[in-house]
Amino acid sequence: MSEAFAHRGGVLRAEGVSVEALARRHGTPLYVTSLGHFLERYRRLDRAFAGIPHRVFFSMKANANLGLLAALAREGCGFDIVSGGELHRLRAVGADPAGVLFAGVGKTDAEMEAAARAGILMFNIESWPEAEALERVARRLGRRVRADFRINPDVRAGAHAKISTAHKASKFGLPYHQAPDLFRRARALRHLDVTGIHLHIGSQITEVAPFVAAAKRAVELVRVLRAQGHRVTTLNLGGGLGIDYAGERPATPEAYAAALRPVLEGADLELFLEPGRFLVGNAGVLVCRVLYVKETRWKDFVIVDAAMNDLIRPSLYEAWHGILPVRPRPGARRRRVDVVGPVCESGDYLAQDRLLSVPEPGDLLAVRSAGAYGMVMASNYNQRGRAAEVLVSGARHWVTRRRETWDDLLRGESVPEELRLAPAARGKRVRP
Ligand code: LLP
């Protein structure tokens, strides 16, 4: 698989474009994403499953960049959504709702109604009360909607407790043993057509074994359900395929497909996949500029202009992201440093105790593997505007999102009339 980001001619390039030139032109912090890498990953995954009836749904919570969504919609890929807001974004790019799955433990009536009206493919139901709520919504609209139940196979997988989802004490899914009862009760819900099983065992899983174990449990369950007279046509295995952050060697899509093939052989199920990170994680970097280098007796800090509000993964999950100099300085001294941002939190770091060639103020650094759960988790903490985003394809690039301005940070807010400062008092000290 081609590397989207590589040093050529002394400078980091995103496909054919100099990252240094992008940073100069569009400022930092800057998310730079390779469209080529993203589409190549999608096509490779899709190809690996050739011969197994399947459909791929991009889990857009990983990256909701409009350019990426549009490009993927053109490829005919579907989407896995978790909110009305995500559906709205898909509609903004003209993606076909008939290729959309709606997951999540807390769908509201309004969200379910919007999705049902749009004519999405399927709802992934995560609790019995949700099934009843969806039935009410569908009845009111006079429609029948398709659904599956998200079952919890009680398989432990995932790189970090916060992204491990399928053990039995997780808020996600329904207990495995309840499935027959749920399918039976769902027959009384006349506006639901429950035809599948959904599961998602966790994220950043680098081996095939947990997927195979979960798929086997699901296929067993389908047999039981069919024996009870239920029609089950789809098995959604969720996302979770891992990527290389720190030298991991995650299972390839071909290995994943080869391991699942025997499990699915003869099962007469259409396989749904919901990859997020696998498609987009290594398609993006976060480019930042070094502001200061602070050396102390205990620790050295490289202070950059990106922070936890731009990329929260290191702070939240102790995630390890590679850090590359955009223009390496041959011969620079190497030291262990913390790469930190300007946010007022000791948890605000992009890397800790990292052996790096010590940069100079003004140098550019690229934080690797920032394409998944990067920009989508950005916030305005410390009243920092969110970064700009650039999409690269070959030698071309487009700004798909401009940098937020300070005025953007005030959008939608107001001071209550009674608390407003009289014009004469503005900018004056209230108490002398
Ligand atoms: N399907 C379902 C039902 C999910 O809950 C998720 C992710 C996916 C698919 C996509 O999973 P992926 O292929 O990306 O592993 N913010 C965390 C990851 C949270 C994942 C949430 N669910 C992180 O930065 O690691």
Short mmCIF file of C-alpha atoms and ligand atoms in Angstrom, two decimals:
data_model
loop_
_atom_site.label_atom_id
_atom_site.label_comp_id
_atom_site.label_asym_id
_atom_site.label_seq_id
_atom_site.Cartn_x
_atom_site.Cartn_y
_atom_site.Cartn_z
CA MET A 1 0.00 0.00 0.00
CA SER A 2 1.48 3.33 -0.96
CA GLU A 3 2.49 5.76 1.72
CA ALA A 4 0.51 8.95 1.41
CA PHE A 5 3.12 10.99 3.26
CA ALA A 6 6.83 10.67 2.52
CA HIS A 7 9.91 12.87 2.46
CA ARG A 8 11.08 13.69 -1.03
CA GLY A 9 13.64 16.31 -1.90
CA GLY A 10 14.15 17.11 1.79
CA VAL A 11 10.53 17.94 2.53
CA LEU A 12 7.47 16.00 3.59
CA ARG A 13 4.97 15.57 0.80
CA ALA A 14 1.32 14.65 0.84
CA GLU A 15 1.07 12.74 -2.43
CA GLY A 16 2.64 15.25 -4.83
CA VAL A 17 2.21 18.35 -2.69
CA SER A 18 4.78 19.91 -0.35
CA VAL A 19 3.39 20.04 3.18
CA GLU A 20 5.65 23.02 3.83
CA ALA A 21 4.03 24.92 0.97
CA LEU A 22 0.57 24.05 2.29
CA ALA A 23 1.43 25.27 5.77
CA ARG A 24 2.91 28.48 4.42
CA ARG A 25 -0.15 29.16 2.32
CA HIS A 26 -2.92 28.03 4.67
CA GLY A 27 -1.37 28.44 8.11
CA THR A 28 -1.16 26.02 11.02
CA PRO A 29 -2.50 23.99 12.73
CA LEU A 30 -3.59 22.35 9.50
CA TYR A 31 -5.13 18.97 8.82
CA VAL A 32 -3.82 17.58 5.54
CA THR A 33 -5.56 14.53 4.11
CA SER A 34 -4.66 12.37 1.15
CA LEU A 35 -7.69 11.54 -0.93
CA GLY A 36 -5.67 9.02 -2.91
CA HIS A 37 -4.71 7.03 0.17
CA PHE A 38 -8.27 7.07 1.48
CA LEU A 39 -9.79 5.81 -1.77
CA GLU A 40 -7.08 3.23 -2.22
CA ARG A 41 -7.83 1.80 1.22
CA TYR A 42 -11.53 1.66 0.45
CA ARG A 43 -10.99 -0.06 -2.90
CA ARG A 44 -8.55 -2.52 -1.42
CA LEU A 45 -10.91 -3.52 1.37
CA ASP A 46 -13.81 -3.86 -1.03
CA ARG A 47 -11.69 -5.97 -3.39
CA ALA A 48 -10.46 -8.22 -0.59
CA PHE A 49 -14.04 -9.28 0.06
CA ALA A 50 -14.83 -10.01 -3.58
CA GLY A 51 -16.66 -13.31 -3.71
CA ILE A 52 -18.29 -12.79 -0.31
CA PRO A 53 -21.61 -10.95 -0.65
CA HIS A 54 -20.81 -7.72 1.19
CA ARG A 55 -21.25 -3.97 1.43
CA VAL A 56 -18.94 -1.39 2.94
CA PHE A 57 -20.29 1.50 5.02
CA PHE A 58 -17.75 4.16 6.01
CA SER A 59 -18.08 4.96 9.70
CA MET A 60 -18.16 8.71 9.25
CA LYS A 61 -17.67 9.45 12.93
CA ALA A 62 -13.99 8.86 12.17
CA ASN A 63 -13.83 11.70 9.68
CA ALA A 64 -16.72 13.76 8.38
CA ASN A 65 -14.81 15.89 5.89
CA LEU A 66 -17.27 16.83 3.15
CA GLY A 67 -14.75 16.25 0.37
CA LEU A 68 -14.01 12.73 1.59
CA LEU A 69 -17.69 11.95 2.00
CA ALA A 70 -18.48 13.16 -1.50
CA ALA A 71 -15.60 11.21 -3.02
CA LEU A 72 -16.69 8.05 -1.25
CA ALA A 73 -20.32 8.50 -2.22
CA ARG A 74 -19.15 8.67 -5.84
CA GLU A 75 -17.47 5.30 -5.35
CA GLY A 76 -20.80 3.83 -4.28
CA CYS A 77 -19.72 3.25 -0.68
CA GLY A 78 -22.37 3.42 2.04
CA PHE A 79 -22.15 5.20 5.39
CA ASP A 80 -22.55 4.29 9.04
CA ILE A 81 -24.00 7.20 11.00
CA VAL A 82 -24.68 7.83 14.68
CA SER A 83 -26.64 11.07 14.66
CA GLY A 84 -29.00 13.30 12.76
CA GLY A 85 -26.09 15.68 12.29
CA GLU A 86 -24.14 13.04 10.40
CA LEU A 87 -27.14 12.35 8.17
CA HIS A 88 -27.39 16.08 7.50
CA ARG A 89 -23.76 16.18 6.36
CA LEU A 90 -24.33 13.26 4.03
CA ARG A 91 -27.32 14.96 2.51
CA ALA A 92 -25.26 18.12 2.09
CA VAL A 93 -22.96 16.20 -0.27
CA GLY A 94 -25.82 14.42 -2.00
CA ALA A 95 -24.99 10.91 -0.73
CA ASP A 96 -27.79 8.40 -1.28
CA PRO A 97 -29.65 7.76 2.02
CA ALA A 98 -30.47 4.28 0.75
CA GLY A 99 -26.87 3.38 1.58
CA VAL A 100 -27.00 4.57 5.19
CA LEU A 101 -27.03 2.60 8.46
CA PHE A 102 -27.96 4.38 11.68
CA ALA A 103 -26.33 3.12 14.91
CA GLY A 104 -26.05 4.44 18.46
CA VAL A 105 -27.60 3.77 21.86
CA GLY A 106 -29.43 7.07 22.18
CA LYS A 107 -31.27 7.94 18.98
CA THR A 108 -33.95 10.54 19.57
CA ASP A 109 -37.40 10.47 17.97
CA ALA A 110 -36.45 13.47 15.87
CA GLU A 111 -33.32 11.73 14.58
CA MET A 112 -35.17 8.52 13.84
CA GLU A 113 -37.88 10.45 12.05
CA ALA A 114 -35.39 12.34 9.89
CA ALA A 115 -33.64 9.09 8.98
CA ALA A 116 -36.88 7.23 8.25
CA ARG A 117 -38.16 10.08 6.09
CA ALA A 118 -34.85 10.16 4.21
CA GLY A 119 -35.31 6.45 3.51
CA ILE A 120 -32.12 5.08 5.05
CA LEU A 121 -31.28 1.42 4.56
CA MET A 122 -31.38 0.22 8.16
CA PHE A 123 -31.46 1.11 11.85
CA ASN A 124 -29.17 -0.73 14.23
CA ILE A 125 -31.27 -1.09 17.37
CA GLU A 126 -29.46 -1.23 20.70
CA SER A 127 -32.27 -1.68 23.26
CA TRP A 128 -35.85 -2.87 23.45
CA PRO A 129 -37.24 0.59 24.36
CA GLU A 130 -35.47 1.91 21.27
CA ALA A 131 -37.22 -0.73 19.15
CA GLU A 132 -40.55 0.45 20.54
CA ALA A 133 -39.68 4.08 19.95
CA LEU A 134 -38.71 3.35 16.35
CA GLU A 135 -41.97 1.44 15.88
CA ARG A 136 -43.92 4.49 17.10
CA VAL A 137 -42.02 6.83 14.81
CA ALA A 138 -42.46 4.55 11.80
CA ARG A 139 -46.16 4.07 12.52
CA ARG A 140 -46.68 7.80 12.72
CA LEU A 141 -44.99 8.21 9.35
CA GLY A 142 -46.94 5.31 7.89
CA ARG A 143 -43.73 3.56 6.84
CA ARG A 144 -42.09 0.24 7.43
CA VAL A 145 -38.42 0.50 8.29
CA ARG A 146 -35.69 -2.08 8.20
CA ALA A 147 -33.67 -2.82 11.29
CA ASP A 148 -31.26 -5.19 12.94
CA PHE A 149 -30.36 -5.78 16.58
CA ARG A 150 -26.92 -4.94 17.84
CA ILE A 151 -25.82 -7.93 19.83
CA ASN A 152 -23.03 -7.97 22.30
CA PRO A 153 -20.94 -11.09 21.66
CA ASP A 154 -18.92 -10.57 24.85
CA VAL A 155 -15.58 -10.60 23.07
CA ARG A 156 -12.86 -8.41 24.51
CA ALA A 157 -10.93 -6.54 21.87
CA GLY A 158 -9.65 -3.06 21.22
CA ALA A 159 -6.54 -1.18 22.03
CA HIS A 160 -7.79 0.82 25.01
CA ALA A 161 -10.58 0.44 27.58
CA LYS A 162 -12.31 3.53 26.16
CA ILE A 163 -12.54 2.01 22.67
CA SER A 164 -13.36 -1.53 23.68
CA THR A 165 -17.08 -2.06 23.27
CA ALA A 166 -18.20 -5.67 23.23
CA HIS A 167 -17.68 -7.01 26.72
CA LYS A 168 -20.85 -7.74 28.61
CA ALA A 169 -20.75 -4.73 30.90
CA SER A 170 -20.60 -2.30 27.96
CA LYS A 171 -23.42 0.15 27.25
CA PHE A 172 -23.43 -1.00 23.64
CA GLY A 173 -25.60 -3.68 22.14
CA LEU A 174 -27.95 -6.21 23.65
CA PRO A 175 -26.97 -9.32 25.60
CA TYR A 176 -26.38 -12.22 23.25
CA HIS A 177 -28.71 -14.58 25.07
CA GLN A 178 -31.63 -12.13 24.76
CA ALA A 179 -31.57 -12.19 20.95
CA PRO A 180 -34.15 -14.96 20.39
CA ASP A 181 -36.58 -13.23 22.70
CA LEU A 182 -35.98 -9.85 21.03
CA PHE A 183 -36.59 -11.26 17.57
CA ARG A 184 -39.76 -12.93 18.78
CA ARG A 185 -41.10 -9.77 20.42
CA ALA A 186 -40.14 -7.65 17.42
CA ARG A 187 -42.63 -9.58 15.29
CA ALA A 188 -45.37 -7.67 17.03
CA LEU A 189 -43.83 -4.38 15.89
CA ARG A 190 -45.60 -4.15 12.57
CA HIS A 191 -43.63 -1.22 11.22
CA LEU A 192 -40.23 -2.80 11.80
CA ASP A 193 -38.69 -5.37 9.55
CA VAL A 194 -35.90 -6.88 11.65
CA THR A 195 -33.64 -8.82 9.32
CA GLY A 196 -30.16 -8.78 10.74
CA ILE A 197 -27.58 -8.95 13.45
CA HIS A 198 -25.11 -6.16 14.13
CA LEU A 199 -22.02 -6.15 16.25
CA HIS A 200 -18.97 -3.99 16.73
CA ILE A 201 -16.39 -5.43 19.05
CA GLY A 202 -14.03 -2.51 19.44
CA SER A 203 -11.55 -0.34 17.66
CA GLN A 204 -7.88 -0.48 16.63
CA ILE A 205 -7.92 -4.29 16.60
CA THR A 206 -4.80 -5.54 14.86
CA GLU A 207 -5.53 -9.28 14.75
CA VAL A 208 -8.19 -11.28 12.99
CA ALA A 209 -8.92 -13.70 15.85
CA PRO A 210 -11.43 -11.51 17.77
CA PHE A 211 -13.33 -10.79 14.54
CA VAL A 212 -13.45 -14.47 13.69
CA ALA A 213 -14.63 -15.33 17.22
CA ALA A 214 -17.36 -12.70 17.04
CA ALA A 215 -18.44 -13.76 13.54
CA LYS A 216 -18.67 -17.39 14.64
CA ARG A 217 -20.88 -16.43 17.58
CA ALA A 218 -23.06 -14.38 15.26
CA VAL A 219 -23.43 -17.13 12.67
CA GLU A 220 -24.38 -19.58 15.44
CA LEU A 221 -26.99 -17.13 16.63
CA VAL A 222 -28.37 -16.72 13.11
CA ARG A 223 -28.82 -20.49 12.93
CA VAL A 224 -30.78 -20.47 16.17
CA LEU A 225 -32.92 -17.55 15.02
CA ARG A 226 -33.65 -19.15 11.67
CA ALA A 227 -34.61 -22.40 13.37
CA GLN A 228 -37.17 -20.34 15.27
CA GLY A 229 -38.58 -19.09 12.01
CA HIS A 230 -36.98 -15.65 11.80
CA ARG A 231 -35.72 -14.30 8.54
CA VAL A 232 -32.11 -13.13 8.95
CA THR A 233 -30.34 -11.85 5.87
CA THR A 234 -27.52 -9.55 7.01
CA LEU A 235 -24.62 -9.76 9.40
CA ASN A 236 -22.98 -6.45 10.22
CA LEU A 237 -19.54 -6.99 11.74
CA GLY A 238 -18.99 -3.31 12.51
CA GLY A 239 -15.61 -1.64 12.20
CA GLY A 240 -12.49 -1.96 14.28
CA LEU A 241 -9.73 -2.89 11.85
CA GLY A 242 -6.53 -1.38 13.18
CA ILE A 243 -3.83 0.67 11.51
CA ASP A 244 -0.13 1.26 11.97
CA TYR A 245 0.41 4.03 14.51
CA ALA A 246 3.63 2.91 16.15
CA GLY A 247 4.95 0.08 14.04
CA GLU A 248 2.00 -2.28 14.63
CA ARG A 249 1.51 -4.73 11.81
CA PRO A 250 -2.26 -4.89 11.62
CA ALA A 251 -4.00 -7.69 9.76
CA THR A 252 -4.37 -6.82 6.09
CA PRO A 253 -7.82 -6.66 4.51
CA GLU A 254 -6.90 -9.79 2.56
CA ALA A 255 -6.09 -11.67 5.78
CA TYR A 256 -9.29 -10.39 7.37
CA ALA A 257 -11.35 -11.57 4.41
CA ALA A 258 -9.55 -14.92 4.22
CA ALA A 259 -10.19 -15.57 7.92
CA LEU A 260 -13.88 -14.70 7.66
CA ARG A 261 -14.53 -16.56 4.43
CA PRO A 262 -14.82 -20.06 5.96
CA VAL A 263 -17.02 -18.73 8.78
CA LEU A 264 -19.43 -17.17 6.31
CA GLU A 265 -19.30 -19.92 3.71
CA GLY A 266 -22.77 -21.35 3.30
CA ALA A 267 -24.22 -19.00 5.94
CA ASP A 268 -26.29 -17.25 3.29
CA LEU A 269 -25.77 -13.83 4.84
CA GLU A 270 -24.86 -10.52 3.31
CA LEU A 271 -21.88 -9.14 5.20
CA PHE A 272 -21.83 -5.47 6.19
CA LEU A 273 -18.58 -3.79 7.21
CA GLU A 274 -18.27 -0.41 8.92
CA PRO A 275 -14.62 0.60 8.77
CA GLY A 276 -13.65 4.01 10.02
CA ARG A 277 -10.04 4.22 11.16
CA PHE A 278 -8.84 1.64 8.64
CA LEU A 279 -9.87 3.82 5.72
CA VAL A 280 -8.87 7.22 6.97
CA GLY A 281 -6.47 6.98 9.93
CA ASN A 282 -3.27 7.07 7.94
CA ALA A 283 -4.72 9.32 5.25
CA GLY A 284 -4.25 12.40 7.41
CA VAL A 285 -1.65 14.35 9.33
CA LEU A 286 -1.94 17.34 11.61
CA VAL A 287 0.66 19.93 10.70
CA CYS A 288 1.79 22.33 13.39
CA ARG A 289 4.51 24.92 13.87
CA VAL A 290 7.02 25.00 16.67
CA LEU A 291 6.58 28.12 18.78
CA TYR A 292 9.20 27.66 21.48
CA VAL A 293 11.63 25.10 22.81
CA LYS A 294 11.83 25.15 26.59
CA GLU A 295 14.65 23.26 28.27
CA THR A 296 14.59 22.53 31.98
CA ARG A 297 16.67 20.37 34.30
CA TRP A 298 13.96 17.73 34.31
CA LYS A 299 12.38 17.85 30.94
CA ASP A 300 12.52 19.52 27.56
CA PHE A 301 9.41 20.78 25.90
CA VAL A 302 8.69 21.49 22.27
CA ILE A 303 5.77 23.88 22.35
CA VAL A 304 3.74 23.85 19.15
CA ASP A 305 0.67 25.70 17.92
CA ALA A 306 -1.57 22.59 17.84
CA ALA A 307 -3.08 21.29 21.04
CA MET A 308 -5.42 18.78 22.62
CA ASN A 309 -8.37 20.72 21.26
CA ASP A 310 -7.10 19.91 17.74
CA LEU A 311 -6.16 16.27 18.39
CA ILE A 312 -7.35 14.84 21.68
CA ARG A 313 -6.28 11.21 21.21
CA PRO A 314 -2.96 11.43 23.09
CA SER A 315 -4.62 13.16 26.06
CA LEU A 316 -7.73 10.99 26.10
CA TYR A 317 -6.41 7.54 25.24
CA GLU A 318 -2.68 7.91 25.78
CA ALA A 319 -2.55 7.26 22.05
CA TRP A 320 0.84 7.27 20.37
CA HIS A 321 1.13 9.33 17.20
CA GLY A 322 4.34 9.52 15.23
CA ILE A 323 5.83 12.98 14.85
CA LEU A 324 7.76 13.85 11.72
CA PRO A 325 9.74 16.96 10.92
CA VAL A 326 8.31 18.46 7.74
CA ARG A 327 11.84 19.49 6.72
CA PRO A 328 14.32 17.29 8.60
CA ARG A 329 17.49 18.99 9.83
CA PRO A 330 20.33 16.59 9.18
CA GLY A 331 22.70 16.51 12.14
CA ALA A 332 20.27 18.08 14.62
CA ARG A 333 20.79 16.80 18.17
CA ARG A 334 18.29 14.16 19.29
CA ARG A 335 16.67 14.36 22.69
CA ARG A 336 13.73 13.04 24.58
CA VAL A 337 11.08 15.76 24.63
CA ASP A 338 7.43 16.37 25.32
CA VAL A 339 5.59 17.92 22.41
CA VAL A 340 2.93 20.11 23.98
CA GLY A 341 0.34 22.66 22.93
CA PRO A 342 -0.75 26.02 24.31
CA VAL A 343 -3.83 24.73 26.17
CA CYS A 344 -3.79 25.23 29.93
CA GLU A 345 -3.91 21.59 30.98
CA SER A 346 -1.01 19.35 31.94
CA GLY A 347 -2.78 16.69 29.86
CA ASP A 348 -2.27 18.81 26.77
CA TYR A 349 0.40 16.98 24.86
CA LEU A 350 0.80 15.37 21.46
CA ALA A 351 3.76 13.23 22.53
CA GLN A 352 5.56 12.48 25.78
CA ASP A 353 9.19 11.48 26.31
CA ARG A 354 9.64 11.20 22.58
CA LEU A 355 13.08 10.90 21.07
CA LEU A 356 13.15 13.60 18.39
CA SER A 357 15.63 15.71 16.50
CA VAL A 358 15.18 18.91 18.44
CA PRO A 359 13.46 21.39 16.14
CA GLU A 360 13.94 25.16 16.03
CA PRO A 361 11.15 27.66 16.58
CA GLY A 362 9.38 28.13 13.29
CA ASP A 363 9.94 24.54 12.15
CA LEU A 364 6.97 22.50 11.05
CA LEU A 365 6.06 19.12 12.52
CA ALA A 366 3.52 16.63 11.19
CA VAL A 367 1.58 14.47 13.63
CA ARG A 368 0.97 11.19 11.84
CA SER A 369 -2.13 8.99 11.68
CA ALA A 370 -4.39 11.90 12.52
CA GLY A 371 -6.98 11.16 9.82
CA ALA A 372 -9.32 9.20 12.10
CA TYR A 373 -10.88 10.73 15.22
CA GLY A 374 -8.78 13.86 14.75
CA MET A 375 -10.69 16.83 13.37
CA VAL A 376 -14.04 15.28 14.29
CA MET A 377 -13.11 15.36 17.97
CA ALA A 378 -11.69 18.89 17.86
CA SER A 379 -13.17 21.46 20.21
CA ASN A 380 -12.93 25.14 20.92
CA TYR A 381 -11.48 24.69 24.39
CA ASN A 382 -9.51 27.73 25.53
CA GLN A 383 -11.41 29.59 22.80
CA ARG A 384 -9.18 28.23 20.11
CA GLY A 385 -10.67 28.23 16.64
CA ARG A 386 -10.61 24.85 14.96
CA ALA A 387 -7.95 24.13 12.37
CA ALA A 388 -8.30 24.43 8.61
CA GLU A 389 -8.47 21.29 6.49
CA VAL A 390 -6.85 20.62 3.15
CA LEU A 391 -7.55 17.68 0.89
CA VAL A 392 -4.80 16.57 -1.49
CA SER A 393 -5.11 14.55 -4.66
CA GLY A 394 -1.97 14.02 -6.74
CA ALA A 395 -0.49 17.45 -7.33
CA ARG A 396 -3.72 19.28 -6.50
CA HIS A 397 -5.19 20.42 -3.25
CA TRP A 398 -8.37 22.05 -1.99
CA VAL A 399 -9.19 23.82 1.25
CA THR A 400 -12.26 21.86 2.37
CA ARG A 401 -12.68 23.79 5.58
CA ARG A 402 -11.38 27.23 6.39
CA ARG A 403 -9.80 28.00 9.73
CA GLU A 404 -12.30 29.20 12.33
CA THR A 405 -12.02 32.87 13.16
CA TRP A 406 -12.47 34.48 16.56
CA ASP A 407 -15.84 35.69 15.35
CA ASP A 408 -16.84 32.11 14.51
CA LEU A 409 -16.32 31.37 18.19
CA LEU A 410 -19.11 33.80 19.08
CA ARG A 411 -21.61 32.40 16.58
CA GLY A 412 -25.00 31.75 18.13
CA GLU A 413 -24.16 33.37 21.46
CA SER A 414 -25.48 36.52 23.07
CA VAL A 415 -25.33 38.51 26.28
CA PRO A 416 -28.71 38.71 28.07
CA GLU A 417 -30.26 42.14 27.58
CA GLU A 418 -30.24 42.85 31.33
CA LEU A 419 -26.53 42.15 31.61
CA ARG A 420 -25.36 44.24 28.72
CA LEU A 421 -22.86 46.96 29.44
CA ALA A 422 -24.12 50.41 28.62
CA PRO A 423 -22.20 51.78 25.64
CA ALA A 424 -20.57 54.37 27.88
CA ALA A 425 -19.35 51.67 30.28
CA ARG A 426 -17.85 49.45 27.60
CA GLY A 427 -14.18 48.83 27.97
CA LYS A 428 -14.09 50.69 31.28
CA ARG A 429 -13.23 49.23 34.64
CA VAL A 430 -16.48 48.72 36.49
CA ARG A 431 -14.94 49.29 39.93
CA PRO A 432 -12.25 51.85 40.17
N1 LLP B 1 -19.20 0.81 13.85
C1 LLP B 1 -19.59 1.15 15.09
C2 LLP B 1 -20.90 0.71 15.57
C3 LLP B 1 -18.74 1.93 15.90
O1 LLP B 1 -19.11 2.25 17.12
C4 LLP B 1 -17.49 2.35 15.40
C5 LLP B 1 -16.59 3.19 16.20
C6 LLP B 1 -17.13 1.97 14.08
C7 LLP B 1 -18.01 1.20 13.35
C8 LLP B 1 -15.83 2.37 13.46
O2 LLP B 1 -14.76 1.83 14.16
P1 LLP B 1 -13.27 1.89 13.56
O3 LLP B 1 -13.27 1.09 12.29
O4 LLP B 1 -12.93 3.30 13.30
O5 LLP B 1 -12.44 1.27 14.61
N2 LLP B 1 -12.38 7.92 19.24
C9 LLP B 1 -11.76 6.62 19.39
C10 LLP B 1 -12.47 5.56 18.59
C11 LLP B 1 -13.95 5.42 18.91
C12 LLP B 1 -14.63 4.38 18.06
C13 LLP B 1 -16.11 4.45 18.21
N3 LLP B 1 -16.83 3.53 17.40
C14 LLP B 1 -10.30 6.75 18.98
O6 LLP B 1 -9.87 7.84 18.65
O7 LLP B 1 -9.58 5.77 19.00
#
